[in-house]
Amino acid sequence: MGWMFDGSPFNQDIGDWDVSNVTDMRWMLDGRHFNQYIGNWDVGIVTSMAGMFRDSPFNQPIGNWEVGNVTDMTLMFAESEFSQPIGDWDVSSVTGMSSMFRGSPFDHPIGKWDVSSVSEMRWMFFESSFNHPIGNWDVSSVTDMSYMFSLSPFDQFIGNWDVINVMDMESMFRGSPFNQPINTWCVTNITSEPLNFSTDSPLEPDNKPIWGTCTSTSIYSEEVPTQFILNQNYPNPFNPTTQIQFSLPVSTVVRLDVFSVLGQRTVTLLNEHMPAGVHTVQFDARSLSSGVYIYRLSTPEFTQARLMNLIK
């Protein structure tokens, strides 16, 4: 049934159709006329709904559809009038959601969706009305978030997202009111702020992600050390990540820098006040070239440097 009624003036009652054997509904009702109830359709084996209601006046309840086998929802409701509850949909098999709600009035909760298989979210909410919490989404498979919230009213906390695999964030928040802290994001695949990332939005510099080389820290022992220690990184040599461990006998300001062998500072991994304890920093050097680097721990009371070898 792919492309069926695409661009046609069709707007008749087909709610009783038996579509239980249909696997392809992409672009099926794309157009400017269809708006009939089809909520009883059995779409249990459909695998593609890409572009299904694009640019249509369709706005009927379909929240009870079983869409667990659908893998592609690209452009599904783009530029349509659709705004019905679909928060209980099982979208765990979907890999493509690019432009899904682009330019639509959709504004219903979808925070329970399992989007862990989705790799494409570009333009997903562009110029839409969406502004509901989705901070618990697992977006670790997503590679493209360009224009995702551009020109939308979205301003919800998403600081816990794992964006380690994202390759493109161009214009992600352009023209939106978004100003939530995303400064814990580790965007290793993007070495500098993308074009128009937050142009014409109030996103403050301190809330922006870390681009390129990123670090994470943890305290793995509650026992207070008796002396300052900077351990050898492990593994060493490494590619592309390694751990740097150090001990602080007192709470103090800590700076941890990485330098080239020529003495040029490459990256500052830490520059903050830290509690006494044994700390571990995860250093991701995928944006750096192979070679020997110097890492130096500095506090008001202690300074020490060591060598590490990045081999790619």
PDB file of C-alpha atoms in Angstrom:
ATOM      1  CA  MET A   1       0.000   0.000   0.000  1.00  0.00           C
ATOM      2  CA  GLY A   2       3.025   2.230  -0.258  1.00  0.00           C
ATOM      3  CA  TRP A   3       2.253   5.566  -1.998  1.00  0.00           C
ATOM      4  CA  MET A   4      -1.491   4.755  -2.028  1.00  0.00           C
ATOM      5  CA  PHE A   5      -3.558   7.968  -2.312  1.00  0.00           C
ATOM      6  CA  ASP A   6      -0.322   9.969  -2.321  1.00  0.00           C
ATOM      7  CA  GLY A   7      -1.162  13.544  -3.291  1.00  0.00           C
ATOM      8  CA  SER A   8      -4.740  12.653  -4.236  1.00  0.00           C
ATOM      9  CA  PRO A   9      -7.978  14.365  -3.103  1.00  0.00           C
ATOM     10  CA  PHE A  10      -9.145  11.106  -1.500  1.00  0.00           C
ATOM     11  CA  ASN A  11     -11.104  11.557   1.750  1.00  0.00           C
ATOM     12  CA  GLN A  12     -13.480   8.617   2.132  1.00  0.00           C
ATOM     13  CA  ASP A  13     -14.258   6.301   5.049  1.00  0.00           C
ATOM     14  CA  ILE A  14     -11.868   3.320   4.951  1.00  0.00           C
ATOM     15  CA  GLY A  15     -11.887   2.599   8.674  1.00  0.00           C
ATOM     16  CA  ASP A  16     -13.164  -0.969   8.181  1.00  0.00           C
ATOM     17  CA  TRP A  17     -10.389  -2.023   5.816  1.00  0.00           C
ATOM     18  CA  ASP A  18      -8.536  -5.220   6.758  1.00  0.00           C
ATOM     19  CA  VAL A  19      -4.892  -4.205   6.482  1.00  0.00           C
ATOM     20  CA  SER A  20      -3.545  -6.960   8.712  1.00  0.00           C
ATOM     21  CA  ASN A  21      -1.303  -8.358   5.948  1.00  0.00           C
ATOM     22  CA  VAL A  22       0.137  -5.019   4.860  1.00  0.00           C
ATOM     23  CA  THR A  23       3.836  -4.421   5.534  1.00  0.00           C
ATOM     24  CA  ASP A  24       4.403  -1.159   3.637  1.00  0.00           C
ATOM     25  CA  MET A  25       2.409   2.018   4.337  1.00  0.00           C
ATOM     26  CA  ARG A  26       5.043   4.587   3.441  1.00  0.00           C
ATOM     27  CA  TRP A  27       3.627   7.766   1.905  1.00  0.00           C
ATOM     28  CA  MET A  28       0.225   6.057   1.895  1.00  0.00           C
ATOM     29  CA  LEU A  29      -2.017   9.010   2.767  1.00  0.00           C
ATOM     30  CA  ASP A  30       0.424  11.776   2.018  1.00  0.00           C
ATOM     31  CA  GLY A  31      -1.540  14.712   0.684  1.00  0.00           C
ATOM     32  CA  ARG A  32      -3.841  17.565   1.553  1.00  0.00           C
ATOM     33  CA  HIS A  33      -7.261  15.950   2.036  1.00  0.00           C
ATOM     34  CA  PHE A  34      -7.525  12.706   4.041  1.00  0.00           C
ATOM     35  CA  ASN A  35      -8.924  13.006   7.576  1.00  0.00           C
ATOM     36  CA  GLN A  36     -11.016   9.930   8.379  1.00  0.00           C
ATOM     37  CA  TYR A  37     -10.970   7.612  11.396  1.00  0.00           C
ATOM     38  CA  ILE A  38      -8.680   4.576  10.934  1.00  0.00           C
ATOM     39  CA  GLY A  39      -7.903   3.888  14.583  1.00  0.00           C
ATOM     40  CA  ASN A  40      -9.119   0.279  14.347  1.00  0.00           C
ATOM     41  CA  TRP A  41      -6.636  -0.733  11.668  1.00  0.00           C
ATOM     42  CA  ASP A  42      -4.454  -3.742  12.485  1.00  0.00           C
ATOM     43  CA  VAL A  43      -1.010  -2.471  11.520  1.00  0.00           C
ATOM     44  CA  GLY A  44       0.866  -5.088  13.516  1.00  0.00           C
ATOM     45  CA  ILE A  45       3.189  -6.250  10.719  1.00  0.00           C
ATOM     46  CA  VAL A  46       3.764  -2.902   9.015  1.00  0.00           C
ATOM     47  CA  THR A  47       7.482  -2.097   8.823  1.00  0.00           C
ATOM     48  CA  SER A  48       7.453   1.318   7.151  1.00  0.00           C
ATOM     49  CA  MET A  49       5.259   4.335   7.869  1.00  0.00           C
ATOM     50  CA  ALA A  50       7.655   6.882   6.414  1.00  0.00           C
ATOM     51  CA  GLY A  51       5.821   9.950   5.114  1.00  0.00           C
ATOM     52  CA  MET A  52       2.462   8.322   5.835  1.00  0.00           C
ATOM     53  CA  PHE A  53       0.473  11.430   6.814  1.00  0.00           C
ATOM     54  CA  ARG A  54       2.877  14.051   5.557  1.00  0.00           C
ATOM     55  CA  ASP A  55       1.286  17.369   4.589  1.00  0.00           C
ATOM     56  CA  SER A  56      -2.237  16.115   5.350  1.00  0.00           C
ATOM     57  CA  PRO A  57      -5.062  17.430   7.582  1.00  0.00           C
ATOM     58  CA  PHE A  58      -5.178  14.043   9.317  1.00  0.00           C
ATOM     59  CA  ASN A  59      -5.861  14.432  13.039  1.00  0.00           C
ATOM     60  CA  GLN A  60      -7.646  11.283  14.201  1.00  0.00           C
ATOM     61  CA  PRO A  61      -6.857   9.069  17.237  1.00  0.00           C
ATOM     62  CA  ILE A  62      -4.427   6.245  16.432  1.00  0.00           C
ATOM     63  CA  GLY A  63      -2.848   5.888  19.852  1.00  0.00           C
ATOM     64  CA  ASN A  64      -3.857   2.224  20.119  1.00  0.00           C
ATOM     65  CA  TRP A  65      -1.990   1.168  16.967  1.00  0.00           C
ATOM     66  CA  GLU A  66       0.493  -1.674  17.468  1.00  0.00           C
ATOM     67  CA  VAL A  67       3.563  -0.296  15.710  1.00  0.00           C
ATOM     68  CA  GLY A  68       6.161  -2.582  17.271  1.00  0.00           C
ATOM     69  CA  ASN A  69       7.441  -3.809  13.885  1.00  0.00           C
ATOM     70  CA  VAL A  70       7.792  -0.395  12.278  1.00  0.00           C
ATOM     71  CA  THR A  71      11.413   0.545  11.544  1.00  0.00           C
ATOM     72  CA  ASP A  72      10.953   3.803   9.626  1.00  0.00           C
ATOM     73  CA  MET A  73       8.853   6.796  10.730  1.00  0.00           C
ATOM     74  CA  THR A  74      10.761   9.412   8.772  1.00  0.00           C
ATOM     75  CA  LEU A  75       8.507  12.377   7.832  1.00  0.00           C
ATOM     76  CA  MET A  76       5.473  10.490   9.174  1.00  0.00           C
ATOM     77  CA  PHE A  77       3.569  13.540  10.452  1.00  0.00           C
ATOM     78  CA  ALA A  78       5.650  16.289   8.841  1.00  0.00           C
ATOM     79  CA  GLU A  79       3.668  19.420   7.919  1.00  0.00           C
ATOM     80  CA  SER A  80       0.447  17.631   8.913  1.00  0.00           C
ATOM     81  CA  GLU A  81      -2.257  18.749  11.359  1.00  0.00           C
ATOM     82  CA  PHE A  82      -1.722  15.707  13.566  1.00  0.00           C
ATOM     83  CA  SER A  83      -1.757  16.245  17.337  1.00  0.00           C
ATOM     84  CA  GLN A  84      -3.129  13.147  19.055  1.00  0.00           C
ATOM     85  CA  PRO A  85      -1.774  11.083  21.995  1.00  0.00           C
ATOM     86  CA  ILE A  86       0.644   8.360  20.847  1.00  0.00           C
ATOM     87  CA  GLY A  87       2.760   8.148  23.980  1.00  0.00           C
ATOM     88  CA  ASP A  88       2.065   4.427  24.454  1.00  0.00           C
ATOM     89  CA  TRP A  89       3.388   3.405  21.047  1.00  0.00           C
ATOM     90  CA  ASP A  90       6.109   0.751  21.009  1.00  0.00           C
ATOM     91  CA  VAL A  91       8.736   2.386  18.804  1.00  0.00           C
ATOM     92  CA  SER A  92      11.605   0.198  19.971  1.00  0.00           C
ATOM     93  CA  SER A  93      12.265  -1.095  16.421  1.00  0.00           C
ATOM     94  CA  VAL A  94      12.299   2.318  14.770  1.00  0.00           C
ATOM     95  CA  THR A  95      15.664   3.470  13.409  1.00  0.00           C
ATOM     96  CA  GLY A  96      14.585   6.565  11.486  1.00  0.00           C
ATOM     97  CA  MET A  97      12.665   9.507  12.971  1.00  0.00           C
ATOM     98  CA  SER A  98      14.066  12.323  10.859  1.00  0.00           C
ATOM     99  CA  SER A  99      11.506  15.128  10.348  1.00  0.00           C
ATOM    100  CA  MET A 100       8.857  12.981  12.049  1.00  0.00           C
ATOM    101  CA  PHE A 101       6.955  15.934  13.538  1.00  0.00           C
ATOM    102  CA  ARG A 102       8.533  18.663  11.440  1.00  0.00           C
ATOM    103  CA  GLY A 103       6.237  21.659  11.048  1.00  0.00           C
ATOM    104  CA  SER A 104       3.345  19.987  12.882  1.00  0.00           C
ATOM    105  CA  PRO A 105       1.270  21.124  15.909  1.00  0.00           C
ATOM    106  CA  PHE A 106       2.056  17.877  17.738  1.00  0.00           C
ATOM    107  CA  ASP A 107       2.467  18.493  21.478  1.00  0.00           C
ATOM    108  CA  HIS A 108       1.769  15.346  23.486  1.00  0.00           C
ATOM    109  CA  PRO A 109       3.919  13.346  25.950  1.00  0.00           C
ATOM    110  CA  ILE A 110       6.219  10.761  24.352  1.00  0.00           C
ATOM    111  CA  GLY A 111       8.740  10.528  27.164  1.00  0.00           C
ATOM    112  CA  LYS A 112       8.095   6.793  27.618  1.00  0.00           C
ATOM    113  CA  TRP A 113       9.185   5.954  24.079  1.00  0.00           C
ATOM    114  CA  ASP A 114      12.084   3.530  23.701  1.00  0.00           C
ATOM    115  CA  VAL A 115      14.169   5.263  21.035  1.00  0.00           C
ATOM    116  CA  SER A 116      17.331   3.268  21.685  1.00  0.00           C
ATOM    117  CA  SER A 117      17.401   1.949  18.093  1.00  0.00           C
ATOM    118  CA  VAL A 118      16.973   5.341  16.434  1.00  0.00           C
ATOM    119  CA  SER A 119      20.006   6.645  14.538  1.00  0.00           C
ATOM    120  CA  GLU A 120      18.461   9.629  12.733  1.00  0.00           C
ATOM    121  CA  MET A 121      16.682  12.487  14.539  1.00  0.00           C
ATOM    122  CA  ARG A 122      17.574  15.398  12.274  1.00  0.00           C
ATOM    123  CA  TRP A 123      14.747  17.933  11.834  1.00  0.00           C
ATOM    124  CA  MET A 124      12.588  15.781  14.143  1.00  0.00           C
ATOM    125  CA  PHE A 125      10.812  18.661  15.912  1.00  0.00           C
ATOM    126  CA  PHE A 126      11.792  21.497  13.563  1.00  0.00           C
ATOM    127  CA  GLU A 127       9.114  24.237  13.595  1.00  0.00           C
ATOM    128  CA  SER A 128       6.809  21.951  15.588  1.00  0.00           C
ATOM    129  CA  SER A 129       4.861  22.796  18.760  1.00  0.00           C
ATOM    130  CA  PHE A 130       6.484  20.062  20.839  1.00  0.00           C
ATOM    131  CA  ASN A 131       7.608  20.909  24.384  1.00  0.00           C
ATOM    132  CA  HIS A 132       7.353  17.853  26.643  1.00  0.00           C
ATOM    133  CA  PRO A 133       9.978  16.052  28.781  1.00  0.00           C
ATOM    134  CA  ILE A 134      12.129  13.538  26.893  1.00  0.00           C
ATOM    135  CA  GLY A 135      15.168  13.698  29.144  1.00  0.00           C
ATOM    136  CA  ASN A 136      15.113   9.958  29.865  1.00  0.00           C
ATOM    137  CA  TRP A 137      15.408   8.964  26.198  1.00  0.00           C
ATOM    138  CA  ASP A 138      18.284   6.652  25.281  1.00  0.00           C
ATOM    139  CA  VAL A 139      19.761   8.464  22.281  1.00  0.00           C
ATOM    140  CA  SER A 140      23.093   6.655  22.355  1.00  0.00           C
ATOM    141  CA  SER A 141      22.557   5.277  18.817  1.00  0.00           C
ATOM    142  CA  VAL A 142      21.737   8.643  17.263  1.00  0.00           C
ATOM    143  CA  THR A 143      24.293  10.032  14.805  1.00  0.00           C
ATOM    144  CA  ASP A 144      22.447  13.096  13.466  1.00  0.00           C
ATOM    145  CA  MET A 145      20.625  15.753  15.530  1.00  0.00           C
ATOM    146  CA  SER A 146      20.932  18.658  13.107  1.00  0.00           C
ATOM    147  CA  TYR A 147      17.981  21.101  13.234  1.00  0.00           C
ATOM    148  CA  MET A 148      16.311  18.788  15.776  1.00  0.00           C
ATOM    149  CA  PHE A 149      14.677  21.533  17.879  1.00  0.00           C
ATOM    150  CA  SER A 150      15.265  24.502  15.601  1.00  0.00           C
ATOM    151  CA  LEU A 151      12.435  27.084  15.613  1.00  0.00           C
ATOM    152  CA  SER A 152      10.424  25.015  18.111  1.00  0.00           C
ATOM    153  CA  PRO A 153       9.341  26.003  21.663  1.00  0.00           C
ATOM    154  CA  PHE A 154      11.295  23.128  23.202  1.00  0.00           C
ATOM    155  CA  ASP A 155      12.937  23.956  26.550  1.00  0.00           C
ATOM    156  CA  GLN A 156      13.144  20.743  28.589  1.00  0.00           C
ATOM    157  CA  PHE A 157      16.070  19.192  30.472  1.00  0.00           C
ATOM    158  CA  ILE A 158      18.044  16.716  28.345  1.00  0.00           C
ATOM    159  CA  GLY A 159      21.375  17.017  30.128  1.00  0.00           C
ATOM    160  CA  ASN A 160      21.597  13.277  30.796  1.00  0.00           C
ATOM    161  CA  TRP A 161      21.549  12.291  27.129  1.00  0.00           C
ATOM    162  CA  ASP A 162      24.454  10.187  25.874  1.00  0.00           C
ATOM    163  CA  VAL A 163      25.423  11.915  22.624  1.00  0.00           C
ATOM    164  CA  ILE A 164      28.771  10.180  22.190  1.00  0.00           C
ATOM    165  CA  ASN A 165      27.880   8.939  18.667  1.00  0.00           C
ATOM    166  CA  VAL A 166      26.349  12.130  17.287  1.00  0.00           C
ATOM    167  CA  MET A 167      28.199  13.432  14.207  1.00  0.00           C
ATOM    168  CA  ASP A 168      26.054  16.459  13.316  1.00  0.00           C
ATOM    169  CA  MET A 169      24.384  19.093  15.528  1.00  0.00           C
ATOM    170  CA  GLU A 170      24.184  21.956  13.055  1.00  0.00           C
ATOM    171  CA  SER A 171      21.400  24.421  13.990  1.00  0.00           C
ATOM    172  CA  MET A 172      20.161  22.015  16.672  1.00  0.00           C
ATOM    173  CA  PHE A 173      18.636  24.756  18.850  1.00  0.00           C
ATOM    174  CA  ARG A 174      18.638  27.639  16.369  1.00  0.00           C
ATOM    175  CA  GLY A 175      15.825  30.086  17.060  1.00  0.00           C
ATOM    176  CA  SER A 176      14.448  28.111  20.019  1.00  0.00           C
ATOM    177  CA  PRO A 177      14.038  29.250  23.670  1.00  0.00           C
ATOM    178  CA  PHE A 178      16.215  26.367  24.870  1.00  0.00           C
ATOM    179  CA  ASN A 179      18.493  27.239  27.799  1.00  0.00           C
ATOM    180  CA  GLN A 180      18.964  24.038  29.787  1.00  0.00           C
ATOM    181  CA  PRO A 181      22.338  22.775  31.062  1.00  0.00           C
ATOM    182  CA  ILE A 182      23.897  20.368  28.572  1.00  0.00           C
ATOM    183  CA  ASN A 183      27.456  21.065  29.689  1.00  0.00           C
ATOM    184  CA  THR A 184      27.920  17.416  30.689  1.00  0.00           C
ATOM    185  CA  TRP A 185      27.462  16.266  27.093  1.00  0.00           C
ATOM    186  CA  CYS A 186      30.609  14.675  25.701  1.00  0.00           C
ATOM    187  CA  VAL A 187      30.449  15.309  21.946  1.00  0.00           C
ATOM    188  CA  THR A 188      33.689  13.653  20.897  1.00  0.00           C
ATOM    189  CA  ASN A 189      32.797  13.379  17.201  1.00  0.00           C
ATOM    190  CA  ILE A 190      32.337  17.146  16.803  1.00  0.00           C
ATOM    191  CA  THR A 191      35.546  19.059  17.508  1.00  0.00           C
ATOM    192  CA  SER A 192      34.072  22.576  17.688  1.00  0.00           C
ATOM    193  CA  GLU A 193      30.680  24.214  18.029  1.00  0.00           C
ATOM    194  CA  PRO A 194      28.641  23.450  14.883  1.00  0.00           C
ATOM    195  CA  LEU A 195      27.303  26.128  12.571  1.00  0.00           C
ATOM    196  CA  ASN A 196      24.302  27.930  14.112  1.00  0.00           C
ATOM    197  CA  PHE A 197      24.167  25.416  16.971  1.00  0.00           C
ATOM    198  CA  SER A 198      22.248  27.860  19.182  1.00  0.00           C
ATOM    199  CA  THR A 199      22.028  30.986  17.035  1.00  0.00           C
ATOM    200  CA  ASP A 200      19.150  33.246  18.127  1.00  0.00           C
ATOM    201  CA  SER A 201      18.539  31.137  21.232  1.00  0.00           C
ATOM    202  CA  PRO A 202      19.268  32.126  24.867  1.00  0.00           C
ATOM    203  CA  LEU A 203      21.531  29.123  25.513  1.00  0.00           C
ATOM    204  CA  GLU A 204      24.275  30.428  27.796  1.00  0.00           C
ATOM    205  CA  PRO A 205      27.927  29.551  27.094  1.00  0.00           C
ATOM    206  CA  ASP A 206      28.266  27.795  30.461  1.00  0.00           C
ATOM    207  CA  ASN A 207      25.390  25.486  29.510  1.00  0.00           C
ATOM    208  CA  LYS A 208      26.923  24.342  26.222  1.00  0.00           C
ATOM    209  CA  PRO A 209      28.482  20.901  25.570  1.00  0.00           C
ATOM    210  CA  ILE A 210      32.127  19.922  25.582  1.00  0.00           C
ATOM    211  CA  TRP A 211      33.296  19.582  21.985  1.00  0.00           C
ATOM    212  CA  GLY A 212      35.981  17.141  20.882  1.00  0.00           C
ATOM    213  CA  THR A 213      38.166  15.669  23.613  1.00  0.00           C
ATOM    214  CA  CYS A 214      36.095  14.957  26.723  1.00  0.00           C
ATOM    215  CA  THR A 215      36.679  13.712  30.205  1.00  0.00           C
ATOM    216  CA  SER A 216      34.670  12.171  32.978  1.00  0.00           C
ATOM    217  CA  THR A 217      35.629  11.912  36.627  1.00  0.00           C
ATOM    218  CA  SER A 218      34.724   9.644  39.490  1.00  0.00           C
ATOM    219  CA  ILE A 219      35.725   8.941  43.068  1.00  0.00           C
ATOM    220  CA  TYR A 220      36.167   5.222  43.580  1.00  0.00           C
ATOM    221  CA  SER A 221      37.354   5.179  47.195  1.00  0.00           C
ATOM    222  CA  GLU A 222      35.977   6.875  50.286  1.00  0.00           C
ATOM    223  CA  GLU A 223      39.244   6.345  52.171  1.00  0.00           C
ATOM    224  CA  VAL A 224      41.142   9.643  52.400  1.00  0.00           C
ATOM    225  CA  PRO A 225      44.715   9.316  51.037  1.00  0.00           C
ATOM    226  CA  THR A 226      47.656  10.501  53.128  1.00  0.00           C
ATOM    227  CA  GLN A 227      49.560  12.145  50.256  1.00  0.00           C
ATOM    228  CA  PHE A 228      49.230  13.629  46.787  1.00  0.00           C
ATOM    229  CA  ILE A 229      49.803  11.031  44.064  1.00  0.00           C
ATOM    230  CA  LEU A 230      49.550  11.169  40.267  1.00  0.00           C
ATOM    231  CA  ASN A 231      49.488   7.630  38.889  1.00  0.00           C
ATOM    232  CA  GLN A 232      50.558   6.440  35.460  1.00  0.00           C
ATOM    233  CA  ASN A 233      47.634   6.430  33.061  1.00  0.00           C
ATOM    234  CA  TYR A 234      46.137   3.057  32.173  1.00  0.00           C
ATOM    235  CA  PRO A 235      46.210   1.637  29.593  1.00  0.00           C
ATOM    236  CA  ASN A 236      49.401   3.075  28.190  1.00  0.00           C
ATOM    237  CA  PRO A 237      49.917   3.136  25.229  1.00  0.00           C
ATOM    238  CA  PHE A 238      46.225   3.735  24.496  1.00  0.00           C
ATOM    239  CA  ASN A 239      43.734   4.341  21.673  1.00  0.00           C
ATOM    240  CA  PRO A 240      41.603   6.373  21.981  1.00  0.00           C
ATOM    241  CA  THR A 241      40.749   6.395  25.701  1.00  0.00           C
ATOM    242  CA  THR A 242      42.711   6.011  28.892  1.00  0.00           C
ATOM    243  CA  GLN A 243      42.240   6.603  32.611  1.00  0.00           C
ATOM    244  CA  ILE A 244      44.244   9.000  34.752  1.00  0.00           C
ATOM    245  CA  GLN A 245      44.085   8.387  38.482  1.00  0.00           C
ATOM    246  CA  PHE A 246      45.236  10.729  41.240  1.00  0.00           C
ATOM    247  CA  SER A 247      44.936  11.010  45.025  1.00  0.00           C
ATOM    248  CA  LEU A 248      44.139  14.112  47.072  1.00  0.00           C
ATOM    249  CA  PRO A 249      44.726  14.109  50.852  1.00  0.00           C
ATOM    250  CA  VAL A 250      42.771  17.364  51.180  1.00  0.00           C
ATOM    251  CA  SER A 251      39.963  19.158  49.395  1.00  0.00           C
ATOM    252  CA  THR A 252      41.601  21.555  46.969  1.00  0.00           C
ATOM    253  CA  VAL A 253      41.541  23.229  43.569  1.00  0.00           C
ATOM    254  CA  VAL A 254      42.758  20.781  40.921  1.00  0.00           C
ATOM    255  CA  ARG A 255      43.981  21.444  37.413  1.00  0.00           C
ATOM    256  CA  LEU A 256      44.798  18.584  35.074  1.00  0.00           C
ATOM    257  CA  ASP A 257      46.267  19.545  31.703  1.00  0.00           C
ATOM    258  CA  VAL A 258      47.556  17.647  28.685  1.00  0.00           C
ATOM    259  CA  PHE A 259      50.494  19.081  26.725  1.00  0.00           C
ATOM    260  CA  SER A 260      52.296  18.149  23.535  1.00  0.00           C
ATOM    261  CA  VAL A 261      55.971  17.241  23.835  1.00  0.00           C
ATOM    262  CA  LEU A 262      56.686  20.803  22.668  1.00  0.00           C
ATOM    263  CA  GLY A 263      54.949  22.144  25.745  1.00  0.00           C
ATOM    264  CA  GLN A 264      51.792  23.374  24.026  1.00  0.00           C
ATOM    265  CA  ARG A 265      48.653  22.880  26.101  1.00  0.00           C
ATOM    266  CA  THR A 266      46.360  20.535  24.164  1.00  0.00           C
ATOM    267  CA  VAL A 267      43.429  20.295  26.533  1.00  0.00           C
ATOM    268  CA  THR A 268      42.483  21.065  30.112  1.00  0.00           C
ATOM    269  CA  LEU A 269      40.807  18.018  31.593  1.00  0.00           C
ATOM    270  CA  LEU A 270      40.016  19.500  34.998  1.00  0.00           C
ATOM    271  CA  ASN A 271      40.043  22.948  36.547  1.00  0.00           C
ATOM    272  CA  GLU A 272      37.822  22.875  39.599  1.00  0.00           C
ATOM    273  CA  HIS A 273      37.618  22.384  43.343  1.00  0.00           C
ATOM    274  CA  MET A 274      37.571  18.691  44.245  1.00  0.00           C
ATOM    275  CA  PRO A 275      37.122  16.763  47.506  1.00  0.00           C
ATOM    276  CA  ALA A 276      39.790  14.644  49.148  1.00  0.00           C
ATOM    277  CA  GLY A 277      39.897  11.107  47.821  1.00  0.00           C
ATOM    278  CA  VAL A 278      41.089   8.950  44.955  1.00  0.00           C
ATOM    279  CA  HIS A 279      39.802  10.248  41.631  1.00  0.00           C
ATOM    280  CA  THR A 280      39.765   8.814  38.121  1.00  0.00           C
ATOM    281  CA  VAL A 281      39.518  10.845  34.933  1.00  0.00           C
ATOM    282  CA  GLN A 282      38.452   9.220  31.666  1.00  0.00           C
ATOM    283  CA  PHE A 283      40.424  10.877  28.844  1.00  0.00           C
ATOM    284  CA  ASP A 284      39.107  10.531  25.287  1.00  0.00           C
ATOM    285  CA  ALA A 285      41.782  11.537  22.775  1.00  0.00           C
ATOM    286  CA  ARG A 286      40.134  10.511  19.517  1.00  0.00           C
ATOM    287  CA  SER A 287      40.474  14.076  18.193  1.00  0.00           C
ATOM    288  CA  LEU A 288      44.250  14.094  18.777  1.00  0.00           C
ATOM    289  CA  SER A 289      47.066  12.744  16.622  1.00  0.00           C
ATOM    290  CA  SER A 290      49.295   9.853  17.585  1.00  0.00           C
ATOM    291  CA  GLY A 291      52.269  10.743  19.722  1.00  0.00           C
ATOM    292  CA  VAL A 292      53.665  11.255  23.186  1.00  0.00           C
ATOM    293  CA  TYR A 293      51.791  13.641  25.458  1.00  0.00           C
ATOM    294  CA  ILE A 294      52.453  15.063  28.909  1.00  0.00           C
ATOM    295  CA  TYR A 295      49.723  15.181  31.528  1.00  0.00           C
ATOM    296  CA  ARG A 296      50.242  17.413  34.547  1.00  0.00           C
ATOM    297  CA  LEU A 297      48.371  17.588  37.842  1.00  0.00           C
ATOM    298  CA  SER A 298      48.578  20.952  39.608  1.00  0.00           C
ATOM    299  CA  THR A 299      47.206  22.073  42.969  1.00  0.00           C
ATOM    300  CA  PRO A 300      48.316  24.905  45.269  1.00  0.00           C
ATOM    301  CA  GLU A 301      50.152  22.240  47.290  1.00  0.00           C
ATOM    302  CA  PHE A 302      51.457  19.835  44.640  1.00  0.00           C
ATOM    303  CA  THR A 303      52.528  19.527  41.005  1.00  0.00           C
ATOM    304  CA  GLN A 304      53.523  16.415  39.080  1.00  0.00           C
ATOM    305  CA  ALA A 305      53.695  15.411  35.413  1.00  0.00           C
ATOM    306  CA  ARG A 306      53.879  12.102  33.543  1.00  0.00           C
ATOM    307  CA  LEU A 307      54.126  10.909  29.945  1.00  0.00           C
ATOM    308  CA  MET A 308      51.531   8.936  28.009  1.00  0.00           C
ATOM    309  CA  ASN A 309      51.588   7.474  24.511  1.00  0.00           C
ATOM    310  CA  LEU A 310      48.655   7.713  22.091  1.00  0.00           C
ATOM    311  CA  ILE A 311      48.905   5.181  19.244  1.00  0.00           C
ATOM    312  CA  LYS A 312      46.327   5.149  16.428  1.00  0.00           C
TER     313      LYS A 312
END
